[in-house]
Amino acid sequence: MSTAPALAAVIGSPIGHSKSPLLHGHWLKALGIAGHYIPIELQTATFETGIESLRKLHFRGANVTLPFKEQAFALGDVRTDRATRSGAANTLTFTDGASYADNTDSYGFLNNLRQNVPGWSASSGPALVLGAGGASRAIIVGLLDEGVPEIRLANRTRSRADGLAAEFGDRVAPVDWQDLDAALPGAKTIVNTTSLGMGGNGAISIDLRRADTDAVVTDIVYTPLETPLLKAADTIGLTTVDGLGMLLHQAEPGFEAWFGKTPDVDTALRDVILSA
Ligand code: ATR
């Protein structure tokens, strides 16, 4: 067995702002592991050869971010069920001449809620999901896997919500973007997967006073940590969970596969990321 330090990477374009190197670097240090996790920028045309090079250099694997998640999925020799249903991969593991493609976004989403809201369960009632892009797909997969009875799916462009409903079956019910308020009563999990609220950009027009008092509101946007949606929910006493935890939790399965230890998502990690 080689004694060389274990290597892993995050690949994207652009990649300069990725928090993943900081996150994995913190875990490597905290767990005393001799390993390195580095950012690499590739282009669409060089993605496949880039991945092949990493394999040849004995990298254990890589995270893959925008815009390569579909390409990463396509080159997996073995694909997890959740990656197949998301149509995208964010975690590649190289072993025994094979590439394993996984999508840990649904895992990150679910574990963020589980960690922050003890007793939270997707099966406790309908969910209202805002947005129908790539992040929404992964969250829909997670909610369905965990037994959500119904997903009310609202998207500005209705046809994208209709497309996901057709793909994921009759537990997913499209609702009009203009009818968000009417979709609130009864929803136990309310999720924003759109970019609205990022960088203080554009608030969602929704009247959360129509939500059930035991609804949990979460956002995948984590810049700012308290988005306008979370602030509005908090103001009227609803339980809120910010989106940073999803980023932290989605990194766990890759770290464990490549570096062999289970990392902790704790306040020390959050502080490292927030103070960067
Ligand atoms: P991601 O992979 O991060 O989900 P995406 O596929 O580009 O990114 O999806 C972005 C989501 O944010 C979409 O649901 C998009 O709605 P459209 O399908 O109508 O484009 C939503 N979104 C972005 N800007 C929005 C805005 N100003 N108002 C409402 N929804 C918006």
mmCIF file of C-alpha atoms and ligand atoms in Angstrom:
data_model
loop_
_atom_site.group_PDB
_atom_site.id
_atom_site.type_symbol
_atom_site.label_atom_id
_atom_site.label_comp_id
_atom_site.label_asym_id
_atom_site.label_seq_id
_atom_site.Cartn_x
_atom_site.Cartn_y
_atom_site.Cartn_z
ATOM 1 C CA MET A 1 0.000 0.000 0.000
ATOM 2 C CA SER A 2 1.276 3.443 -0.968
ATOM 3 C CA THR A 3 2.307 5.812 1.802
ATOM 4 C CA ALA A 4 1.792 8.867 -0.419
ATOM 5 C CA PRO A 5 -0.694 11.424 0.953
ATOM 6 C CA ALA A 6 -4.264 10.897 -0.237
ATOM 7 C CA LEU A 7 -5.327 13.396 -2.897
ATOM 8 C CA ALA A 8 -8.723 14.740 -3.919
ATOM 9 C CA ALA A 9 -9.908 17.768 -5.873
ATOM 10 C CA VAL A 10 -12.844 19.987 -6.659
ATOM 11 C CA ILE A 11 -13.388 20.716 -10.322
ATOM 12 C CA GLY A 12 -15.412 23.546 -11.764
ATOM 13 C CA SER A 13 -15.286 26.663 -13.895
ATOM 14 C CA PRO A 14 -14.841 29.105 -12.326
ATOM 15 C CA ILE A 15 -13.466 27.471 -9.188
ATOM 16 C CA GLY A 16 -11.740 30.333 -7.345
ATOM 17 C CA HIS A 17 -14.647 31.018 -5.001
ATOM 18 C CA SER A 18 -15.340 27.400 -4.035
ATOM 19 C CA LYS A 19 -15.477 26.856 -0.284
ATOM 20 C CA SER A 20 -14.772 23.146 -0.658
ATOM 21 C CA PRO A 21 -10.948 23.350 -0.304
ATOM 22 C CA LEU A 22 -11.381 25.205 2.990
ATOM 23 C CA LEU A 23 -13.971 22.742 4.184
ATOM 24 C CA HIS A 24 -12.010 19.588 3.362
ATOM 25 C CA GLY A 25 -8.781 21.241 4.512
ATOM 26 C CA HIS A 26 -10.366 21.856 7.914
ATOM 27 C CA TRP A 27 -11.451 18.218 8.205
ATOM 28 C CA LEU A 28 -8.048 16.888 7.115
ATOM 29 C CA LYS A 29 -6.373 18.970 9.788
ATOM 30 C CA ALA A 30 -8.957 18.238 12.487
ATOM 31 C CA LEU A 31 -8.685 14.493 11.872
ATOM 32 C CA GLY A 32 -4.892 14.466 11.478
ATOM 33 C CA ILE A 33 -4.989 12.991 7.988
ATOM 34 C CA ALA A 34 -2.017 13.376 5.657
ATOM 35 C CA GLY A 35 -3.950 14.389 2.564
ATOM 36 C CA HIS A 36 -4.597 17.263 0.201
ATOM 37 C CA TYR A 37 -7.738 18.636 -1.446
ATOM 38 C CA ILE A 38 -7.182 21.120 -4.234
ATOM 39 C CA PRO A 39 -9.255 23.288 -6.600
ATOM 40 C CA ILE A 40 -8.798 22.644 -10.326
ATOM 41 C CA GLU A 41 -10.349 24.651 -13.138
ATOM 42 C CA LEU A 42 -11.145 22.744 -16.312
ATOM 43 C CA GLN A 43 -13.072 23.626 -19.459
ATOM 44 C CA THR A 44 -15.848 21.636 -21.100
ATOM 45 C CA ALA A 45 -13.448 20.386 -23.760
ATOM 46 C CA THR A 46 -10.813 19.337 -21.242
ATOM 47 C CA PHE A 47 -13.072 17.913 -18.552
ATOM 48 C CA GLU A 48 -12.819 14.274 -19.546
ATOM 49 C CA THR A 49 -9.068 14.238 -20.111
ATOM 50 C CA GLY A 50 -8.645 16.213 -16.903
ATOM 51 C CA ILE A 51 -10.492 13.558 -14.928
ATOM 52 C CA GLU A 52 -8.462 10.835 -16.642
ATOM 53 C CA SER A 53 -5.271 12.636 -15.610
ATOM 54 C CA LEU A 54 -6.406 12.764 -11.985
ATOM 55 C CA ARG A 55 -7.005 9.028 -12.072
ATOM 56 C CA LYS A 56 -3.522 8.448 -13.465
ATOM 57 C CA LEU A 57 -2.075 10.646 -10.725
ATOM 58 C CA HIS A 58 -3.805 8.398 -8.166
ATOM 59 C CA PHE A 59 -6.288 10.952 -6.893
ATOM 60 C CA ARG A 60 -8.885 9.175 -4.766
ATOM 61 C CA GLY A 61 -11.685 11.231 -6.278
ATOM 62 C CA ALA A 62 -13.154 14.663 -6.851
ATOM 63 C CA ASN A 63 -16.088 16.883 -6.221
ATOM 64 C CA VAL A 64 -17.557 18.349 -9.354
ATOM 65 C CA THR A 65 -19.410 21.628 -9.469
ATOM 66 C CA LEU A 66 -20.875 23.948 -12.095
ATOM 67 C CA PRO A 67 -20.960 23.499 -15.039
ATOM 68 C CA PHE A 68 -19.751 19.887 -15.065
ATOM 69 C CA LYS A 69 -22.239 17.922 -12.967
ATOM 70 C CA GLU A 70 -23.962 16.347 -16.000
ATOM 71 C CA GLN A 71 -20.619 15.535 -17.655
ATOM 72 C CA ALA A 72 -19.410 13.967 -14.415
ATOM 73 C CA PHE A 73 -22.522 11.822 -14.278
ATOM 74 C CA ALA A 74 -22.021 10.743 -17.894
ATOM 75 C CA LEU A 75 -18.514 9.458 -17.296
ATOM 76 C CA GLY A 76 -19.320 7.402 -14.214
ATOM 77 C CA ASP A 77 -18.784 3.666 -14.748
ATOM 78 C CA VAL A 78 -21.035 3.021 -11.764
ATOM 79 C CA ARG A 79 -23.751 5.484 -10.754
ATOM 80 C CA THR A 80 -25.688 5.651 -7.525
ATOM 81 C CA ASP A 81 -29.450 5.621 -7.730
ATOM 82 C CA ARG A 82 -29.687 9.156 -6.373
ATOM 83 C CA ALA A 83 -27.226 10.403 -9.016
ATOM 84 C CA THR A 84 -29.188 8.689 -11.768
ATOM 85 C CA ARG A 85 -32.433 10.236 -10.600
ATOM 86 C CA SER A 86 -30.806 13.661 -10.246
ATOM 87 C CA GLY A 87 -29.253 13.310 -13.713
ATOM 88 C CA ALA A 88 -26.057 14.803 -12.326
ATOM 89 C CA ALA A 89 -23.067 13.909 -10.154
ATOM 90 C CA ASN A 90 -21.132 16.064 -7.713
ATOM 91 C CA THR A 91 -18.891 13.371 -6.215
ATOM 92 C CA LEU A 92 -16.577 11.016 -8.129
ATOM 93 C CA THR A 93 -14.614 8.253 -6.438
ATOM 94 C CA PHE A 94 -11.892 6.402 -8.298
ATOM 95 C CA THR A 95 -11.241 2.812 -7.295
ATOM 96 C CA ASP A 96 -10.211 -0.415 -8.985
ATOM 97 C CA GLY A 97 -10.164 1.113 -12.429
ATOM 98 C CA ALA A 98 -13.757 2.336 -12.083
ATOM 99 C CA SER A 99 -15.278 5.773 -11.489
ATOM 100 C CA TYR A 100 -18.200 5.883 -9.071
ATOM 101 C CA ALA A 101 -20.543 8.805 -9.670
ATOM 102 C CA ASP A 102 -22.714 9.967 -6.794
ATOM 103 C CA ASN A 103 -24.886 12.980 -6.111
ATOM 104 C CA THR A 104 -24.756 13.972 -2.460
ATOM 105 C CA ASP A 105 -26.877 17.132 -2.712
ATOM 106 C CA SER A 106 -30.011 15.316 -1.576
ATOM 107 C CA TYR A 107 -28.055 13.796 1.322
ATOM 108 C CA GLY A 108 -26.762 17.268 2.243
ATOM 109 C CA PHE A 109 -30.227 18.760 2.113
ATOM 110 C CA LEU A 110 -31.781 16.044 4.284
ATOM 111 C CA ASN A 111 -29.001 15.925 6.849
ATOM 112 C CA ASN A 112 -28.993 19.690 7.246
ATOM 113 C CA LEU A 113 -32.658 19.564 8.239
ATOM 114 C CA ARG A 114 -32.184 16.485 10.425
ATOM 115 C CA GLN A 115 -29.284 18.057 12.299
ATOM 116 C CA ASN A 116 -30.987 21.395 12.878
ATOM 117 C CA VAL A 117 -34.585 20.356 13.469
ATOM 118 C CA PRO A 118 -34.687 17.281 15.677
ATOM 119 C CA GLY A 119 -37.742 15.256 14.761
ATOM 120 C CA TRP A 120 -38.008 16.738 11.264
ATOM 121 C CA SER A 121 -39.249 14.230 8.768
ATOM 122 C CA ALA A 122 -40.166 14.643 5.111
ATOM 123 C CA SER A 123 -43.002 12.209 5.686
ATOM 124 C CA SER A 124 -44.747 14.476 8.191
ATOM 125 C CA GLY A 125 -46.582 16.346 5.446
ATOM 126 C CA PRO A 126 -46.502 18.007 2.036
ATOM 127 C CA ALA A 127 -43.504 20.086 0.934
ATOM 128 C CA LEU A 128 -43.551 23.300 -1.056
ATOM 129 C CA VAL A 129 -40.492 23.540 -3.304
ATOM 130 C CA LEU A 130 -39.709 26.796 -5.095
ATOM 131 C CA GLY A 131 -37.660 26.427 -8.262
ATOM 132 C CA ALA A 132 -37.179 23.669 -10.816
ATOM 133 C CA GLY A 133 -33.476 23.750 -11.704
ATOM 134 C CA GLY A 134 -30.660 21.338 -10.886
ATOM 135 C CA ALA A 135 -30.744 21.941 -7.135
ATOM 136 C CA SER A 136 -34.496 21.412 -7.104
ATOM 137 C CA ARG A 137 -34.112 18.001 -8.783
ATOM 138 C CA ALA A 138 -31.734 16.783 -6.084
ATOM 139 C CA ILE A 139 -34.026 18.047 -3.327
ATOM 140 C CA ILE A 140 -37.069 16.427 -4.936
ATOM 141 C CA VAL A 141 -35.143 13.122 -5.034
ATOM 142 C CA GLY A 142 -34.284 13.453 -1.336
ATOM 143 C CA LEU A 143 -37.824 14.339 -0.261
ATOM 144 C CA LEU A 144 -39.359 11.509 -2.302
ATOM 145 C CA ASP A 145 -36.833 9.003 -0.924
ATOM 146 C CA GLU A 146 -37.773 10.065 2.595
ATOM 147 C CA GLY A 147 -41.465 9.486 2.044
ATOM 148 C CA VAL A 148 -42.873 12.965 1.449
ATOM 149 C CA PRO A 149 -46.568 12.510 0.636
ATOM 150 C CA GLU A 150 -46.735 15.422 -1.816
ATOM 151 C CA ILE A 151 -44.432 18.031 -3.327
ATOM 152 C CA ARG A 152 -46.021 21.261 -4.460
ATOM 153 C CA LEU A 153 -43.599 22.510 -7.071
ATOM 154 C CA ALA A 154 -43.656 26.164 -8.075
ATOM 155 C CA ASN A 155 -41.404 27.634 -10.742
ATOM 156 C CA ARG A 156 -41.399 30.969 -12.556
ATOM 157 C CA THR A 157 -41.283 29.036 -15.828
ATOM 158 C CA ARG A 158 -44.163 26.651 -15.316
ATOM 159 C CA SER A 159 -43.079 24.227 -18.061
ATOM 160 C CA ARG A 160 -39.970 23.245 -16.078
ATOM 161 C CA ALA A 161 -42.123 22.306 -13.079
ATOM 162 C CA ASP A 162 -44.440 20.366 -15.392
ATOM 163 C CA GLY A 163 -41.409 18.518 -16.796
ATOM 164 C CA LEU A 164 -40.218 17.467 -13.335
ATOM 165 C CA ALA A 165 -43.732 16.386 -12.353
ATOM 166 C CA ALA A 166 -43.967 14.236 -15.473
ATOM 167 C CA GLU A 167 -40.600 12.690 -14.647
ATOM 168 C CA PHE A 168 -41.020 12.105 -10.917
ATOM 169 C CA GLY A 169 -44.632 10.976 -10.832
ATOM 170 C CA ASP A 170 -47.850 11.965 -9.191
ATOM 171 C CA ARG A 171 -46.465 12.903 -5.790
ATOM 172 C CA VAL A 172 -45.091 16.023 -7.541
ATOM 173 C CA ALA A 173 -47.819 18.573 -8.264
ATOM 174 C CA PRO A 174 -46.922 21.750 -10.168
ATOM 175 C CA VAL A 175 -48.405 24.982 -8.882
ATOM 176 C CA ASP A 176 -48.344 28.402 -10.514
ATOM 177 C CA TRP A 177 -45.635 30.812 -9.395
ATOM 178 C CA GLN A 178 -48.390 33.393 -8.891
ATOM 179 C CA ASP A 179 -50.221 31.035 -6.516
ATOM 180 C CA LEU A 180 -47.504 30.480 -3.900
ATOM 181 C CA ASP A 181 -49.656 31.735 -1.039
ATOM 182 C CA ALA A 182 -52.453 29.280 -1.801
ATOM 183 C CA ALA A 183 -49.934 26.427 -1.753
ATOM 184 C CA LEU A 184 -48.767 27.237 1.791
ATOM 185 C CA PRO A 185 -51.489 25.805 4.074
ATOM 186 C CA GLY A 186 -50.594 22.260 5.093
ATOM 187 C CA ALA A 187 -46.997 22.423 3.794
ATOM 188 C CA LYS A 188 -44.607 21.168 6.509
ATOM 189 C CA THR A 189 -41.360 21.789 4.617
ATOM 190 C CA ILE A 190 -40.886 24.954 2.559
ATOM 191 C CA VAL A 191 -37.728 25.142 0.445
ATOM 192 C CA ASN A 192 -36.310 27.849 -1.791
ATOM 193 C CA THR A 193 -34.065 26.352 -4.494
ATOM 194 C CA THR A 194 -34.072 29.438 -6.713
ATOM 195 C CA SER A 195 -31.338 32.045 -6.741
ATOM 196 C CA LEU A 196 -33.744 34.658 -5.397
ATOM 197 C CA GLY A 197 -32.349 36.211 -2.229
ATOM 198 C CA MET A 198 -28.711 35.597 -3.173
ATOM 199 C CA GLY A 199 -26.557 38.615 -2.431
ATOM 200 C CA GLY A 200 -29.654 40.469 -1.321
ATOM 201 C CA ASN A 201 -30.993 40.052 -4.846
ATOM 202 C CA GLY A 202 -34.788 39.928 -5.360
ATOM 203 C CA ALA A 203 -37.072 38.668 -2.621
ATOM 204 C CA ILE A 204 -39.729 36.016 -3.176
ATOM 205 C CA SER A 205 -43.243 37.301 -3.158
ATOM 206 C CA ILE A 206 -44.882 35.000 -0.617
ATOM 207 C CA ASP A 207 -47.004 35.608 2.463
ATOM 208 C CA LEU A 208 -45.693 33.159 5.032
ATOM 209 C CA ARG A 209 -48.450 34.066 7.457
ATOM 210 C CA ARG A 210 -50.511 31.520 5.528
ATOM 211 C CA ALA A 211 -48.061 28.756 6.415
ATOM 212 C CA ASP A 212 -48.766 26.222 9.157
ATOM 213 C CA THR A 213 -47.176 27.271 12.441
ATOM 214 C CA ASP A 214 -45.127 24.039 12.560
ATOM 215 C CA ALA A 215 -43.736 24.455 9.029
ATOM 216 C CA VAL A 216 -39.943 24.371 8.596
ATOM 217 C CA VAL A 217 -38.545 26.928 6.143
ATOM 218 C CA THR A 218 -35.163 26.440 4.496
ATOM 219 C CA ASP A 219 -33.173 27.996 1.677
ATOM 220 C CA ILE A 220 -30.333 26.682 -0.440
ATOM 221 C CA VAL A 221 -28.982 30.224 -0.726
ATOM 222 C CA TYR A 222 -26.437 30.890 2.046
ATOM 223 C CA THR A 223 -25.085 34.280 0.997
ATOM 224 C CA PRO A 224 -26.485 35.963 3.004
ATOM 225 C CA LEU A 225 -26.962 33.347 5.679
ATOM 226 C CA GLU A 226 -30.293 34.892 6.586
ATOM 227 C CA THR A 227 -32.077 35.344 3.269
ATOM 228 C CA PRO A 228 -35.175 37.559 3.028
ATOM 229 C CA LEU A 229 -37.290 34.367 3.034
ATOM 230 C CA LEU A 230 -35.700 33.058 6.245
ATOM 231 C CA LYS A 231 -35.923 36.456 7.858
ATOM 232 C CA ALA A 232 -39.633 36.714 7.063
ATOM 233 C CA ALA A 233 -40.193 33.191 8.419
ATOM 234 C CA ASP A 234 -38.215 33.891 11.572
ATOM 235 C CA THR A 235 -40.076 37.122 12.204
ATOM 236 C CA ILE A 236 -43.387 35.287 12.468
ATOM 237 C CA GLY A 237 -41.948 32.464 14.574
ATOM 238 C CA LEU A 238 -41.517 29.691 12.012
ATOM 239 C CA THR A 239 -38.591 27.291 12.355
ATOM 240 C CA THR A 240 -35.824 28.140 9.884
ATOM 241 C CA VAL A 241 -32.680 26.369 8.681
ATOM 242 C CA ASP A 242 -30.079 28.233 6.651
ATOM 243 C CA GLY A 243 -28.473 26.808 3.528
ATOM 244 C CA LEU A 244 -24.863 26.636 4.688
ATOM 245 C CA GLY A 245 -25.433 23.272 6.358
ATOM 246 C CA MET A 246 -26.453 21.707 3.049
ATOM 247 C CA LEU A 247 -23.088 22.666 1.569
ATOM 248 C CA LEU A 248 -21.269 21.246 4.580
ATOM 249 C CA HIS A 249 -23.217 17.990 4.727
ATOM 250 C CA GLN A 250 -23.029 17.281 0.983
ATOM 251 C CA ALA A 251 -19.244 17.117 1.387
ATOM 252 C CA GLU A 252 -19.304 14.296 3.970
ATOM 253 C CA PRO A 253 -19.718 11.206 1.742
ATOM 254 C CA GLY A 254 -16.833 12.191 -0.554
ATOM 255 C CA PHE A 255 -14.489 12.942 2.333
ATOM 256 C CA GLU A 256 -15.283 9.621 3.937
ATOM 257 C CA ALA A 257 -14.767 7.704 0.680
ATOM 258 C CA TRP A 258 -11.441 9.370 -0.155
ATOM 259 C CA PHE A 259 -9.848 9.923 3.232
ATOM 260 C CA GLY A 260 -11.388 7.065 5.217
ATOM 261 C CA LYS A 261 -12.757 8.914 8.224
ATOM 262 C CA THR A 262 -16.179 10.335 9.042
ATOM 263 C CA PRO A 263 -15.973 14.135 9.448
ATOM 264 C CA ASP A 264 -18.101 16.284 11.748
ATOM 265 C CA VAL A 265 -20.323 19.120 10.650
ATOM 266 C CA ASP A 266 -20.055 21.330 13.717
ATOM 267 C CA THR A 267 -19.814 24.973 14.718
ATOM 268 C CA ALA A 268 -16.016 24.940 14.305
ATOM 269 C CA LEU A 269 -16.469 24.055 10.643
ATOM 270 C CA ARG A 270 -19.196 26.651 10.163
ATOM 271 C CA ASP A 271 -16.963 29.291 11.730
ATOM 272 C CA VAL A 272 -14.084 28.429 9.405
ATOM 273 C CA ILE A 273 -16.306 28.830 6.362
ATOM 274 C CA LEU A 274 -18.053 31.966 7.615
ATOM 275 C CA SER A 275 -14.847 33.752 8.571
ATOM 276 C CA ALA A 276 -13.190 33.106 5.186
HETATM 277 P P1 ATR B 1 -29.659 25.479 -10.139
HETATM 278 O O1 ATR B 1 -28.996 24.344 -10.854
HETATM 279 O O2 ATR B 1 -28.782 26.159 -9.138
HETATM 280 O O3 ATR B 1 -30.975 25.091 -9.546
HETATM 281 P P2 ATR B 1 -30.849 26.723 -12.486
HETATM 282 O O4 ATR B 1 -31.026 25.407 -13.160
HETATM 283 O O5 ATR B 1 -30.343 27.851 -13.292
HETATM 284 O O6 ATR B 1 -29.877 26.609 -11.240
HETATM 285 O O7 ATR B 1 -32.236 27.110 -11.785
HETATM 286 C C1 ATR B 1 -32.407 28.341 -11.199
HETATM 287 C C2 ATR B 1 -33.806 28.386 -10.595
HETATM 288 O O8 ATR B 1 -34.021 29.704 -10.068
HETATM 289 C C3 ATR B 1 -34.918 28.165 -11.609
HETATM 290 O O9 ATR B 1 -36.002 27.539 -10.960
HETATM 291 C C4 ATR B 1 -35.273 29.583 -12.017
HETATM 292 O O10 ATR B 1 -36.548 29.735 -12.568
HETATM 293 P P3 ATR B 1 -36.778 29.572 -14.158
HETATM 294 O O11 ATR B 1 -36.808 28.099 -14.429
HETATM 295 O O12 ATR B 1 -38.064 30.248 -14.415
HETATM 296 O O13 ATR B 1 -35.602 30.267 -14.816
HETATM 297 C C5 ATR B 1 -35.175 30.279 -10.682
HETATM 298 N N1 ATR B 1 -35.011 31.730 -10.806
HETATM 299 C C6 ATR B 1 -33.894 32.398 -11.139
HETATM 300 N N2 ATR B 1 -34.124 33.735 -11.128
HETATM 301 C C7 ATR B 1 -35.438 33.877 -10.778
HETATM 302 C C8 ATR B 1 -36.298 35.020 -10.597
HETATM 303 N N3 ATR B 1 -35.850 36.280 -10.776
HETATM 304 N N4 ATR B 1 -37.592 34.802 -10.231
HETATM 305 C C9 ATR B 1 -38.063 33.543 -10.047
HETATM 306 N N5 ATR B 1 -37.291 32.431 -10.210
HETATM 307 C C10 ATR B 1 -36.010 32.609 -10.578
#
